[in-house]
PDB file of C-alpha atoms and ligand atoms in Angstrom:
ATOM      1  CA  UNK L   1      -8.138  13.687   0.215  1.00  0.00           C
ATOM      2  CA  UNK L   2      -8.357  15.128   3.690  1.00  0.00           C
ATOM      3  CA  UNK L   3      -4.836  16.389   3.575  1.00  0.00           C
ATOM      4  CA  UNK L   4      -5.168  17.568   0.033  1.00  0.00           C
ATOM      5  CA  UNK L   5      -8.357  19.459   0.857  1.00  0.00           C
ATOM      6  CA  UNK L   6      -6.635  21.154   3.763  1.00  0.00           C
ATOM      7  CA  UNK L   7      -3.579  22.090   1.770  1.00  0.00           C
ATOM      8  CA  UNK L   8      -5.797  23.400  -0.966  1.00  0.00           C
ATOM      9  CA  UNK L   9      -7.697  25.574   1.452  1.00  0.00           C
ATOM     10  CA  UNK L  10      -4.455  26.955   2.825  1.00  0.00           C
ATOM     11  CA  UNK L  11      -3.487  27.895  -0.668  1.00  0.00           C
ATOM     12  CA  UNK L  12      -6.966  29.057  -1.562  1.00  0.00           C
ATOM     13  CA  UNK L  13      -7.290  26.607  -4.416  1.00  0.00           C
ATOM     14  CA  UNK L  14      -9.794  24.335  -5.939  1.00  0.00           C
ATOM     15  CA  UNK L  15      -9.005  20.614  -5.749  1.00  0.00           C
ATOM     16  CA  UNK L  16      -9.610  20.293  -9.488  1.00  0.00           C
ATOM     17  CA  UNK L  17      -6.504  22.421 -10.046  1.00  0.00           C
ATOM     18  CA  UNK L  18      -4.194  19.769  -8.673  1.00  0.00           C
ATOM     19  CA  UNK L  19      -3.535  18.156 -12.027  1.00  0.00           C
ATOM     20  CA  UNK L  20      -1.485  21.119 -13.086  1.00  0.00           C
ATOM     21  CA  UNK L  21       2.165  20.310 -12.311  1.00  0.00           C
ATOM     22  CA  UNK L  22       3.018  23.934 -11.462  1.00  0.00           C
ATOM     23  CA  UNK L  23       0.198  24.170  -8.962  1.00  0.00           C
ATOM     24  CA  UNK L  24       1.020  20.781  -7.484  1.00  0.00           C
ATOM     25  CA  UNK L  25       4.700  21.559  -6.996  1.00  0.00           C
ATOM     26  CA  UNK L  26       3.859  24.844  -5.319  1.00  0.00           C
ATOM     27  CA  UNK L  27       1.528  23.013  -2.971  1.00  0.00           C
ATOM     28  CA  UNK L  28       4.213  20.585  -1.948  1.00  0.00           C
ATOM     29  CA  UNK L  29       7.133  22.972  -1.959  1.00  0.00           C
ATOM     30  CA  UNK L  30       7.072  23.240   1.834  1.00  0.00           C
ATOM     31  CA  UNK L  31       7.196  19.524   2.287  1.00  0.00           C
ATOM     32  CA  UNK L  32      10.618  18.198   2.975  1.00  0.00           C
ATOM     33  CA  UNK L  33      12.177  14.828   3.328  1.00  0.00           C
ATOM     34  CA  UNK L  34      13.711  13.865   6.596  1.00  0.00           C
ATOM     35  CA  UNK L  35      14.917  10.647   8.032  1.00  0.00           C
ATOM     36  CA  UNK L  36      13.728   9.205  11.281  1.00  0.00           C
ATOM     37  CA  UNK L  37      14.378   6.132  13.335  1.00  0.00           C
ATOM     38  CA  UNK L  38      11.235   4.304  14.271  1.00  0.00           C
ATOM     39  CA  UNK L  39      11.124   2.695  17.683  1.00  0.00           C
ATOM     40  CA  UNK L  40      10.083  -0.914  17.196  1.00  0.00           C
ATOM     41  CA  UNK L  41      11.427  -2.006  20.518  1.00  0.00           C
ATOM     42  CA  UNK L  42       9.376  -4.394  22.633  1.00  0.00           C
ATOM     43  CA  UNK L  43       8.655  -3.647  26.272  1.00  0.00           C
ATOM     44  CA  UNK L  44      11.132  -4.267  29.049  1.00  0.00           C
ATOM     45  CA  UNK L  45      10.108  -5.397  32.521  1.00  0.00           C
ATOM     46  CA  UNK L  46      10.991  -3.375  35.656  1.00  0.00           C
ATOM     47  CA  UNK L  47      14.172  -5.386  35.980  1.00  0.00           C
ATOM     48  CA  UNK L  48      15.143  -4.302  32.470  1.00  0.00           C
ATOM     49  CA  UNK L  49      14.601  -7.713  30.934  1.00  0.00           C
ATOM     50  CA  UNK L  50      12.552  -8.178  27.829  1.00  0.00           C
ATOM     51  CA  UNK L  51       9.001  -9.349  28.452  1.00  0.00           C
ATOM     52  CA  UNK L  52       7.305 -12.012  26.350  1.00  0.00           C
ATOM     53  CA  UNK L  53       4.471 -10.516  24.297  1.00  0.00           C
ATOM     54  CA  UNK L  54       2.222 -13.548  24.622  1.00  0.00           C
ATOM     55  CA  UNK L  55      -0.218 -12.697  27.403  1.00  0.00           C
ATOM     56  CA  UNK L  56      -0.780 -16.375  28.138  1.00  0.00           C
ATOM     57  CA  UNK L  57       2.935 -17.028  28.489  1.00  0.00           C
ATOM     58  CA  UNK L  58       3.902 -18.977  31.585  1.00  0.00           C
ATOM     59  CA  UNK L  59       7.538 -19.827  31.047  1.00  0.00           C
ATOM     60  CA  UNK L  60       9.211 -16.559  30.169  1.00  0.00           C
ATOM     61  CA  UNK L  61      12.547 -17.463  31.798  1.00  0.00           C
ATOM     62  CA  UNK L  62      12.744 -21.045  30.696  1.00  0.00           C
ATOM     63  CA  UNK L  63      14.977 -20.469  27.684  1.00  0.00           C
ATOM     64  CA  UNK L  64      18.076 -18.586  28.887  1.00  0.00           C
ATOM     65  CA  UNK L  65      19.890 -19.314  25.604  1.00  0.00           C
ATOM     66  CA  UNK L  66      17.259 -17.547  23.576  1.00  0.00           C
ATOM     67  CA  UNK L  67      18.146 -14.187  22.053  1.00  0.00           C
ATOM     68  CA  UNK L  68      16.203 -11.524  23.934  1.00  0.00           C
ATOM     69  CA  UNK L  69      16.279  -8.981  21.119  1.00  0.00           C
ATOM     70  CA  UNK L  70      14.724 -11.061  18.379  1.00  0.00           C
ATOM     71  CA  UNK L  71      12.603 -12.215  16.746  1.00  0.00           C
ATOM     72  CA  UNK L  72      10.304  -9.234  17.080  1.00  0.00           C
ATOM     73  CA  UNK L  73       6.855  -9.501  15.590  1.00  0.00           C
ATOM     74  CA  UNK L  74       4.826  -6.288  15.529  1.00  0.00           C
ATOM     75  CA  UNK L  75       6.691  -4.723  18.473  1.00  0.00           C
ATOM     76  CA  UNK L  76       6.375  -7.920  20.524  1.00  0.00           C
ATOM     77  CA  UNK L  77       9.069 -10.358  21.388  1.00  0.00           C
ATOM     78  CA  UNK L  78       8.232 -14.025  21.941  1.00  0.00           C
ATOM     79  CA  UNK L  79      10.162 -15.999  24.539  1.00  0.00           C
ATOM     80  CA  UNK L  80       9.664 -19.267  22.642  1.00  0.00           C
ATOM     81  CA  UNK L  81       8.415 -20.594  19.325  1.00  0.00           C
ATOM     82  CA  UNK L  82       5.132 -21.421  21.004  1.00  0.00           C
ATOM     83  CA  UNK L  83       4.716 -17.835  22.205  1.00  0.00           C
ATOM     84  CA  UNK L  84       5.620 -16.425  18.778  1.00  0.00           C
ATOM     85  CA  UNK L  85       2.940 -18.697  17.298  1.00  0.00           C
ATOM     86  CA  UNK L  86       0.377 -17.194  19.681  1.00  0.00           C
ATOM     87  CA  UNK L  87       1.395 -13.665  18.643  1.00  0.00           C
ATOM     88  CA  UNK L  88       1.062 -14.615  14.988  1.00  0.00           C
ATOM     89  CA  UNK L  89      -2.327 -16.275  15.546  1.00  0.00           C
ATOM     90  CA  UNK L  90      -3.628 -13.141  17.243  1.00  0.00           C
ATOM     91  CA  UNK L  91      -2.410 -11.006  14.322  1.00  0.00           C
ATOM     92  CA  UNK L  92      -4.057 -13.343  11.816  1.00  0.00           C
ATOM     93  CA  UNK L  93      -7.342 -13.183  13.732  1.00  0.00           C
ATOM     94  CA  UNK L  94      -7.132  -9.421  13.628  1.00  0.00           C
ATOM     95  CA  UNK L  95      -6.310  -9.353   9.912  1.00  0.00           C
ATOM     96  CA  UNK L  96      -8.897 -11.880   8.802  1.00  0.00           C
ATOM     97  CA  UNK L  97     -11.551 -10.052  10.806  1.00  0.00           C
ATOM     98  CA  UNK L  98     -10.415  -6.723   9.437  1.00  0.00           C
ATOM     99  CA  UNK L  99     -13.380  -5.582   7.408  1.00  0.00           C
ATOM    100  CA  UNK L 100     -11.747  -4.270   4.334  1.00  0.00           C
ATOM    101  CA  UNK L 101     -13.005  -0.713   4.247  1.00  0.00           C
ATOM    102  CA  UNK L 102     -14.637  -0.752   0.875  1.00  0.00           C
ATOM    103  CA  UNK L 103     -15.538  -4.383   0.435  1.00  0.00           C
ATOM    104  CA  UNK L 104     -19.044  -3.760   1.615  1.00  0.00           C
ATOM    105  CA  UNK L 105     -19.486  -0.272   0.343  1.00  0.00           C
ATOM    106  CA  UNK L 106     -17.962   0.260  -3.036  1.00  0.00           C
ATOM    107  CA  UNK L 107     -18.894  -3.030  -4.604  1.00  0.00           C
ATOM    108  CA  UNK L 108     -22.530  -2.186  -4.153  1.00  0.00           C
ATOM    109  CA  UNK L 109     -22.287   1.534  -4.379  1.00  0.00           C
ATOM    110  CA  UNK L 110     -23.661   3.029  -7.515  1.00  0.00           C
ATOM    111  CA  UNK L 111     -21.182   4.967  -9.577  1.00  0.00           C
ATOM    112  CA  UNK L 112     -22.158   6.792 -12.682  1.00  0.00           C
ATOM    113  CA  UNK L 113     -20.601   4.989 -15.668  1.00  0.00           C
ATOM    114  CA  UNK L 114     -17.580   6.892 -16.924  1.00  0.00           C
ATOM    115  CA  UNK L 115     -19.011   7.407 -20.412  1.00  0.00           C
ATOM    116  CA  UNK L 116     -22.195   8.989 -19.085  1.00  0.00           C
ATOM    117  CA  UNK L 117     -20.236  11.105 -16.663  1.00  0.00           C
ATOM    118  CA  UNK L 118     -18.030  12.467 -19.445  1.00  0.00           C
ATOM    119  CA  UNK L 119     -21.123  13.121 -21.536  1.00  0.00           C
ATOM    120  CA  UNK L 120     -22.866  14.921 -18.685  1.00  0.00           C
ATOM    121  CA  UNK L 121     -19.836  17.198 -18.307  1.00  0.00           C
ATOM    122  CA  UNK L 122     -19.893  17.946 -22.005  1.00  0.00           C
ATOM    123  CA  UNK L 123     -16.393  16.498 -22.427  1.00  0.00           C
ATOM    124  CA  UNK L 124     -17.481  13.996 -25.080  1.00  0.00           C
ATOM    125  CA  UNK L 125     -20.294  13.975 -27.611  1.00  0.00           C
ATOM    126  CA  UNK L 126     -23.143  11.515 -27.996  1.00  0.00           C
ATOM    127  CA  UNK L 127     -21.633  10.083 -31.125  1.00  0.00           C
ATOM    128  CA  UNK L 128     -18.206   9.634 -29.482  1.00  0.00           C
ATOM    129  CA  UNK L 129     -19.842   7.704 -26.649  1.00  0.00           C
ATOM    130  CA  UNK L 130     -21.964   5.571 -28.973  1.00  0.00           C
ATOM    131  CA  UNK L 131     -18.941   4.828 -31.099  1.00  0.00           C
ATOM    132  CA  UNK L 132     -16.879   3.844 -28.032  1.00  0.00           C
ATOM    133  CA  UNK L 133     -19.650   1.609 -26.659  1.00  0.00           C
ATOM    134  CA  UNK L 134     -19.976  -0.111 -30.028  1.00  0.00           C
ATOM    135  CA  UNK L 135     -16.231  -0.815 -30.082  1.00  0.00           C
ATOM    136  CA  UNK L 136     -16.350  -2.034 -26.481  1.00  0.00           C
ATOM    137  CA  UNK L 137     -19.178  -4.446 -27.288  1.00  0.00           C
ATOM    138  CA  UNK L 138     -17.156  -5.813 -30.180  1.00  0.00           C
ATOM    139  CA  UNK L 139     -13.689  -6.162 -28.686  1.00  0.00           C
ATOM    140  CA  UNK L 140     -14.014  -5.463 -24.971  1.00  0.00           C
ATOM    141  CA  UNK L 141     -11.638  -3.124 -23.166  1.00  0.00           C
ATOM    142  CA  UNK L 142     -12.088  -0.115 -20.969  1.00  0.00           C
ATOM    143  CA  UNK L 143     -14.275   2.722 -22.082  1.00  0.00           C
ATOM    144  CA  UNK L 144     -11.778   5.411 -21.091  1.00  0.00           C
ATOM    145  CA  UNK L 145      -8.987   3.837 -23.118  1.00  0.00           C
ATOM    146  CA  UNK L 146     -11.243   3.353 -26.125  1.00  0.00           C
ATOM    147  CA  UNK L 147     -12.369   6.972 -25.979  1.00  0.00           C
ATOM    148  CA  UNK L 148      -8.744   8.129 -25.999  1.00  0.00           C
ATOM    149  CA  UNK L 149      -7.422   5.656 -28.544  1.00  0.00           C
ATOM    150  CA  UNK L 150     -10.340   5.395 -30.974  1.00  0.00           C
ATOM    151  CA  UNK L 151     -12.530   8.436 -30.526  1.00  0.00           C
ATOM    152  CA  UNK L 152     -10.018  11.271 -30.258  1.00  0.00           C
ATOM    153  CA  UNK L 153     -10.902  12.212 -26.687  1.00  0.00           C
ATOM    154  CA  UNK L 154      -8.260  14.113 -24.729  1.00  0.00           C
ATOM    155  CA  UNK L 155      -6.701  11.969 -21.973  1.00  0.00           C
ATOM    156  CA  UNK L 156      -7.109  14.898 -19.559  1.00  0.00           C
ATOM    157  CA  UNK L 157     -10.890  14.630 -19.792  1.00  0.00           C
ATOM    158  CA  UNK L 158     -10.845  10.908 -19.093  1.00  0.00           C
ATOM    159  CA  UNK L 159      -8.591  11.457 -16.067  1.00  0.00           C
ATOM    160  CA  UNK L 160     -10.898  14.188 -14.770  1.00  0.00           C
ATOM    161  CA  UNK L 161     -13.920  11.971 -15.355  1.00  0.00           C
ATOM    162  CA  UNK L 162     -12.335   9.176 -13.296  1.00  0.00           C
ATOM    163  CA  UNK L 163     -11.437  11.712 -10.654  1.00  0.00           C
ATOM    164  CA  UNK L 164     -15.092  12.735 -10.384  1.00  0.00           C
ATOM    165  CA  UNK L 165     -16.300   9.160 -10.529  1.00  0.00           C
ATOM    166  CA  UNK L 166     -14.111   8.103  -7.592  1.00  0.00           C
ATOM    167  CA  UNK L 167     -14.063  11.426  -5.799  1.00  0.00           C
ATOM    168  CA  UNK L 168     -10.275  11.392  -5.810  1.00  0.00           C
ATOM    169  CA  UNK L 169      -7.837  13.995  -7.156  1.00  0.00           C
ATOM    170  CA  UNK L 170      -5.844  13.592 -10.330  1.00  0.00           C
ATOM    171  CA  UNK L 171      -2.229  13.110  -9.282  1.00  0.00           C
ATOM    172  CA  UNK L 172       0.802  13.819 -11.424  1.00  0.00           C
ATOM    173  CA  UNK L 173       3.865  11.590 -11.483  1.00  0.00           C
ATOM    174  CA  UNK L 174       6.222  14.527 -10.887  1.00  0.00           C
ATOM    175  CA  UNK L 175       8.707  13.915  -8.091  1.00  0.00           C
ATOM    176  CA  UNK L 176       8.398  10.190  -8.700  1.00  0.00           C
ATOM    177  CA  UNK L 177      11.535   8.269  -7.765  1.00  0.00           C
ATOM    178  CA  UNK L 178      11.360   4.670  -8.986  1.00  0.00           C
ATOM    179  CA  UNK L 179      14.341   3.741  -6.832  1.00  0.00           C
ATOM    180  CA  UNK L 180      12.657   4.575  -3.538  1.00  0.00           C
ATOM    181  CA  UNK L 181       9.090   3.778  -4.605  1.00  0.00           C
ATOM    182  CA  UNK L 182      10.035   0.271  -5.754  1.00  0.00           C
ATOM    183  CA  UNK L 183      10.843  -0.482  -2.105  1.00  0.00           C
ATOM    184  CA  UNK L 184       7.392   0.473  -0.825  1.00  0.00           C
ATOM    185  CA  UNK L 185       5.765  -2.894  -1.445  1.00  0.00           C
ATOM    186  CA  UNK L 186       6.166  -6.172  -3.340  1.00  0.00           C
ATOM    187  CA  UNK L 187       5.681  -5.957  -7.106  1.00  0.00           C
ATOM    188  CA  UNK L 188       2.862  -8.445  -6.945  1.00  0.00           C
ATOM    189  CA  UNK L 189       0.653  -5.787  -5.307  1.00  0.00           C
ATOM    190  CA  UNK L 190       1.526  -3.222  -7.942  1.00  0.00           C
ATOM    191  CA  UNK L 191       0.508  -5.735 -10.587  1.00  0.00           C
ATOM    192  CA  UNK L 192      -2.535  -7.184  -8.849  1.00  0.00           C
ATOM    193  CA  UNK L 193      -4.127  -3.989  -7.594  1.00  0.00           C
ATOM    194  CA  UNK L 194      -2.722  -1.456 -10.047  1.00  0.00           C
ATOM    195  CA  UNK L 195      -1.483   0.661  -7.162  1.00  0.00           C
ATOM    196  CA  UNK L 196       1.511   2.792  -7.914  1.00  0.00           C
ATOM    197  CA  UNK L 197       3.390   4.460  -5.050  1.00  0.00           C
ATOM    198  CA  UNK L 198       4.260   7.950  -6.301  1.00  0.00           C
ATOM    199  CA  UNK L 199       6.086   9.864  -3.607  1.00  0.00           C
ATOM    200  CA  UNK L 200       6.401  10.620   0.072  1.00  0.00           C
ATOM    201  CA  UNK L 201       5.551  14.186   1.038  1.00  0.00           C
ATOM    202  CA  UNK L 202       6.665  15.789   4.263  1.00  0.00           C
ATOM    203  CA  UNK L 203       7.982  12.372   5.372  1.00  0.00           C
ATOM    204  CA  UNK L 204       4.529  11.419   6.584  1.00  0.00           C
ATOM    205  CA  UNK L 205       2.214  11.118   3.581  1.00  0.00           C
ATOM    206  CA  UNK L 206       2.529   8.497   0.907  1.00  0.00           C
ATOM    207  CA  UNK L 207       0.806   9.291  -2.390  1.00  0.00           C
ATOM    208  CA  UNK L 208      -0.455   6.342  -4.368  1.00  0.00           C
ATOM    209  CA  UNK L 209      -1.878   6.494  -7.867  1.00  0.00           C
ATOM    210  CA  UNK L 210      -4.271   4.265  -9.755  1.00  0.00           C
ATOM    211  CA  UNK L 211      -4.987   4.209 -13.434  1.00  0.00           C
ATOM    212  CA  UNK L 212      -8.725   3.803 -13.201  1.00  0.00           C
ATOM    213  CA  UNK L 213      -9.905   2.153 -10.024  1.00  0.00           C
ATOM    214  CA  UNK L 214      -8.671   3.070  -6.535  1.00  0.00           C
ATOM    215  CA  UNK L 215      -8.855   0.176  -4.118  1.00  0.00           C
ATOM    216  CA  UNK L 216      -9.546   1.482  -0.615  1.00  0.00           C
ATOM    217  CA  UNK L 217      -9.085  -1.912   0.975  1.00  0.00           C
ATOM    218  CA  UNK L 218      -5.476  -2.404  -0.100  1.00  0.00           C
ATOM    219  CA  UNK L 219      -4.702   1.246   0.604  1.00  0.00           C
ATOM    220  CA  UNK L 220      -5.737   0.586   4.169  1.00  0.00           C
ATOM    221  CA  UNK L 221      -3.323  -2.365   4.326  1.00  0.00           C
ATOM    222  CA  UNK L 222      -0.517  -0.249   2.914  1.00  0.00           C
ATOM    223  CA  UNK L 223      -1.269   2.497   5.400  1.00  0.00           C
ATOM    224  CA  UNK L 224      -0.857   0.117   8.313  1.00  0.00           C
ATOM    225  CA  UNK L 225       2.295  -1.433   6.881  1.00  0.00           C
ATOM    226  CA  UNK L 226       3.957   1.881   6.077  1.00  0.00           C
ATOM    227  CA  UNK L 227       2.662   3.766   9.122  1.00  0.00           C
ATOM    228  CA  UNK L 228       2.286   6.727   6.805  1.00  0.00           C
ATOM    229  CA  UNK L 229      -0.905   8.435   5.847  1.00  0.00           C
ATOM    230  CA  UNK L 230      -1.747   7.111   2.403  1.00  0.00           C
ATOM    231  CA  UNK L 231      -3.500   9.440  -0.014  1.00  0.00           C
ATOM    232  CA  UNK L 232      -4.670   8.150  -3.346  1.00  0.00           C
ATOM    233  CA  UNK L 233      -5.709   9.546  -6.673  1.00  0.00           C
ATOM    234  CA  UNK L 234      -5.950   8.878 -10.367  1.00  0.00           C
ATOM    235  CA  UNK L 235      -2.978   9.181 -12.702  1.00  0.00           C
ATOM    236  CA  UNK L 236      -3.303   9.826 -16.413  1.00  0.00           C
ATOM    237  CA  UNK L 237      -2.888   6.630 -18.404  1.00  0.00           C
ATOM    238  CA  UNK L 238       0.324   7.542 -20.208  1.00  0.00           C
ATOM    239  CA  UNK L 239       1.981   8.970 -17.151  1.00  0.00           C
ATOM    240  CA  UNK L 240       0.844   5.993 -15.107  1.00  0.00           C
ATOM    241  CA  UNK L 241       2.329   3.442 -17.487  1.00  0.00           C
ATOM    242  CA  UNK L 242       5.616   5.292 -17.868  1.00  0.00           C
ATOM    243  CA  UNK L 243       6.036   5.452 -14.086  1.00  0.00           C
ATOM    244  CA  UNK L 244       4.895   1.853 -13.688  1.00  0.00           C
ATOM    245  CA  UNK L 245       7.473   0.629 -16.192  1.00  0.00           C
ATOM    246  CA  UNK L 246      10.355   2.345 -14.451  1.00  0.00           C
ATOM    247  CA  UNK L 247       9.150   1.147 -11.068  1.00  0.00           C
ATOM    248  CA  UNK L 248       8.941  -2.474 -12.195  1.00  0.00           C
ATOM    249  CA  UNK L 249      12.480  -2.283 -13.552  1.00  0.00           C
ATOM    250  CA  UNK L 250      13.931  -1.070 -10.287  1.00  0.00           C
ATOM    251  CA  UNK L 251      15.306  -3.062  -7.424  1.00  0.00           C
ATOM    252  CA  UNK L 252      12.766  -4.260  -4.880  1.00  0.00           C
ATOM    253  CA  UNK L 253      12.890  -5.856  -1.467  1.00  0.00           C
ATOM    254  CA  UNK L 254      13.586  -9.568  -1.856  1.00  0.00           C
ATOM    255  CA  UNK L 255      10.178 -11.248  -1.938  1.00  0.00           C
ATOM    256  CA  UNK L 256       9.122 -14.847  -1.433  1.00  0.00           C
ATOM    257  CA  UNK L 257       5.709 -15.783  -2.683  1.00  0.00           C
ATOM    258  CA  UNK L 258       3.965 -18.822  -1.274  1.00  0.00           C
ATOM    259  CA  UNK L 259       0.548 -20.386  -1.459  1.00  0.00           C
ATOM    260  CA  UNK L 260      -1.296 -21.266   1.685  1.00  0.00           C
ATOM    261  CA  UNK L 261      -4.514 -23.207   2.064  1.00  0.00           C
ATOM    262  CA  UNK L 262      -5.781 -22.150   5.446  1.00  0.00           C
ATOM    263  CA  UNK L 263      -5.062 -19.756   8.285  1.00  0.00           C
ATOM    264  CA  UNK L 264      -3.817 -22.323  10.843  1.00  0.00           C
ATOM    265  CA  UNK L 265      -1.147 -23.584   8.483  1.00  0.00           C
ATOM    266  CA  UNK L 266      -0.246 -19.984   7.684  1.00  0.00           C
ATOM    267  CA  UNK L 267       0.290 -19.191  11.384  1.00  0.00           C
ATOM    268  CA  UNK L 268       2.716 -22.101  11.651  1.00  0.00           C
ATOM    269  CA  UNK L 269       4.515 -21.069   8.485  1.00  0.00           C
ATOM    270  CA  UNK L 270       4.885 -17.428   9.567  1.00  0.00           C
ATOM    271  CA  UNK L 271       6.202 -18.536  12.958  1.00  0.00           C
ATOM    272  CA  UNK L 272       8.779 -20.724  11.234  1.00  0.00           C
ATOM    273  CA  UNK L 273       9.873 -17.767   9.089  1.00  0.00           C
ATOM    274  CA  UNK L 274      10.208 -15.519  12.166  1.00  0.00           C
ATOM    275  CA  UNK L 275      12.158 -18.140  14.078  1.00  0.00           C
ATOM    276  CA  UNK L 276      14.448 -18.734  11.136  1.00  0.00           C
ATOM    277  CA  UNK L 277      15.025 -15.124  10.052  1.00  0.00           C
ATOM    278  CA  UNK L 278      15.070 -13.617  13.555  1.00  0.00           C
ATOM    279  CA  UNK L 279      13.960 -10.122  12.461  1.00  0.00           C
ATOM    280  CA  UNK L 280      14.434  -7.079  14.704  1.00  0.00           C
ATOM    281  CA  UNK L 281      10.995  -5.930  13.522  1.00  0.00           C
ATOM    282  CA  UNK L 282       8.199  -7.382  11.429  1.00  0.00           C
ATOM    283  CA  UNK L 283       4.618  -6.697  10.534  1.00  0.00           C
ATOM    284  CA  UNK L 284       1.711  -8.547   8.979  1.00  0.00           C
ATOM    285  CA  UNK L 285      -1.153  -7.061   6.984  1.00  0.00           C
ATOM    286  CA  UNK L 286      -3.793  -8.547   4.749  1.00  0.00           C
ATOM    287  CA  UNK L 287      -4.115  -7.222   1.225  1.00  0.00           C
ATOM    288  CA  UNK L 288      -7.352  -8.852   0.049  1.00  0.00           C
ATOM    289  CA  UNK L 289      -6.436 -12.491  -0.769  1.00  0.00           C
ATOM    290  CA  UNK L 290      -2.809 -12.009   0.302  1.00  0.00           C
ATOM    291  CA  UNK L 291      -1.077 -11.813   3.640  1.00  0.00           C
ATOM    292  CA  UNK L 292       2.014  -9.653   3.519  1.00  0.00           C
ATOM    293  CA  UNK L 293       4.757 -10.241   6.081  1.00  0.00           C
ATOM    294  CA  UNK L 294       7.566  -7.689   6.041  1.00  0.00           C
ATOM    295  CA  UNK L 295      10.782  -8.339   7.932  1.00  0.00           C
ATOM    296  CA  UNK L 296      13.404  -5.846   9.072  1.00  0.00           C
ATOM    297  CA  UNK L 297      16.413  -8.074   9.543  1.00  0.00           C
ATOM    298  CA  UNK L 298      18.837  -5.615  11.127  1.00  0.00           C
ATOM    299  CA  UNK L 299      18.443  -2.444  13.183  1.00  0.00           C
ATOM    300  CA  UNK L 300      19.957  -0.289  10.444  1.00  0.00           C
ATOM    301  CA  UNK L 301      17.083  -1.246   8.130  1.00  0.00           C
ATOM    302  CA  UNK L 302      14.681   0.584  10.467  1.00  0.00           C
ATOM    303  CA  UNK L 303      15.466   3.969   9.006  1.00  0.00           C
ATOM    304  CA  UNK L 304      13.039   5.544   6.632  1.00  0.00           C
ATOM    305  CA  UNK L 305       9.857   7.522   6.314  1.00  0.00           C
ATOM    306  CA  UNK L 306       7.337   5.828   8.519  1.00  0.00           C
ATOM    307  CA  UNK L 307       8.177   2.195   7.950  1.00  0.00           C
ATOM    308  CA  UNK L 308       9.405   2.538   4.382  1.00  0.00           C
ATOM    309  CA  UNK L 309      12.766   0.932   3.744  1.00  0.00           C
ATOM    310  CA  UNK L 310      15.542   3.138   2.394  1.00  0.00           C
ATOM    311  CA  UNK L 311      17.247   0.256   0.675  1.00  0.00           C
ATOM    312  CA  UNK L 312      16.508  -3.365  -0.079  1.00  0.00           C
ATOM    313  CA  UNK L 313      19.340  -4.411   2.196  1.00  0.00           C
ATOM    314  CA  UNK L 314      18.376  -6.328   5.343  1.00  0.00           C
ATOM    315  CA  UNK L 315      14.727  -6.307   4.313  1.00  0.00           C
ATOM    316  CA  UNK L 316      12.568  -9.189   3.277  1.00  0.00           C
ATOM    317  CA  UNK L 317       8.972  -9.629   2.177  1.00  0.00           C
ATOM    318  CA  UNK L 318       6.837 -12.733   2.264  1.00  0.00           C
ATOM    319  CA  UNK L 319       3.594 -12.770   0.335  1.00  0.00           C
ATOM    320  CA  UNK L 320       1.226 -15.599   1.168  1.00  0.00           C
ATOM    321  CA  UNK L 321      -1.576 -16.081  -1.278  1.00  0.00           C
ATOM    322  CA  UNK L 322      -4.616 -17.768   0.183  1.00  0.00           C
ATOM    323  CA  UNK L 323      -6.150 -20.185  -2.271  1.00  0.00           C
TER     324      UNK L 323
HETATM  325 ZN1   ZN G 401       6.483 -16.481  26.288  1.00  0.00          ZN
END
């Protein structure tokens, strides 16, 4: 939103105009794609040798046979399995303590129900709302969808209503490339959280769309994993589902999904993965009930916008679901 607001000001526009594709493409016409190599290289000592990232490490020279370039976990290299375990434990402490940004706020925050909001804007009539609520009581479902499908309400109004309700812009799916967006994150997050990566603008901002409910907590996780600024908005139902379908059909980073009972066992498991796969870079973030470990297996996989992979080659994702 911040970025969008700024861009809008530069162009002297109102944020509500962003849902027009012509306006949106003119806003982003100056943004260009460029490739960059991200330094993920752990520190070297004065003598030029790689330093163990575990601050409690005592035996950094005791394993001369160990590869000094890998495994790298979050820009740190561990001189032994024990030291890697300490690095992983510290990351897990950080992630489990990470107060998901909206967990406290939005679950308790009052939002005007969508139906009332649409009514207050004059975008639907009393009888359309009553009709939709009656249908919802009978068969369930989401009020926005019912209004569109059963009550003849224009999908644009529902999208604008959601945009007001969540204070987020309406985003179009123009410029959407399923091939590159499918690599942004494991499919399980697209499915679980309804988050749809839309495009990278100016090689530093990742736009993510939701159908009806932006999730600030997982956006925060994605922001830290991608090292891009993540901006979110609402996407019109039809457009959303069309883009979602093509994204889910495209090739993704190879993903292993595992269940894990508790954090100590998870630390051991992640360490085993790092020791086995020997990544040149890796990162761990929590996405609500999941821990997402992304591995860059070779140096050439470290090219992209922020941390986004350019191909599925030499990349690997692990998704640990906490039960
Ligand atoms: Zn060490």
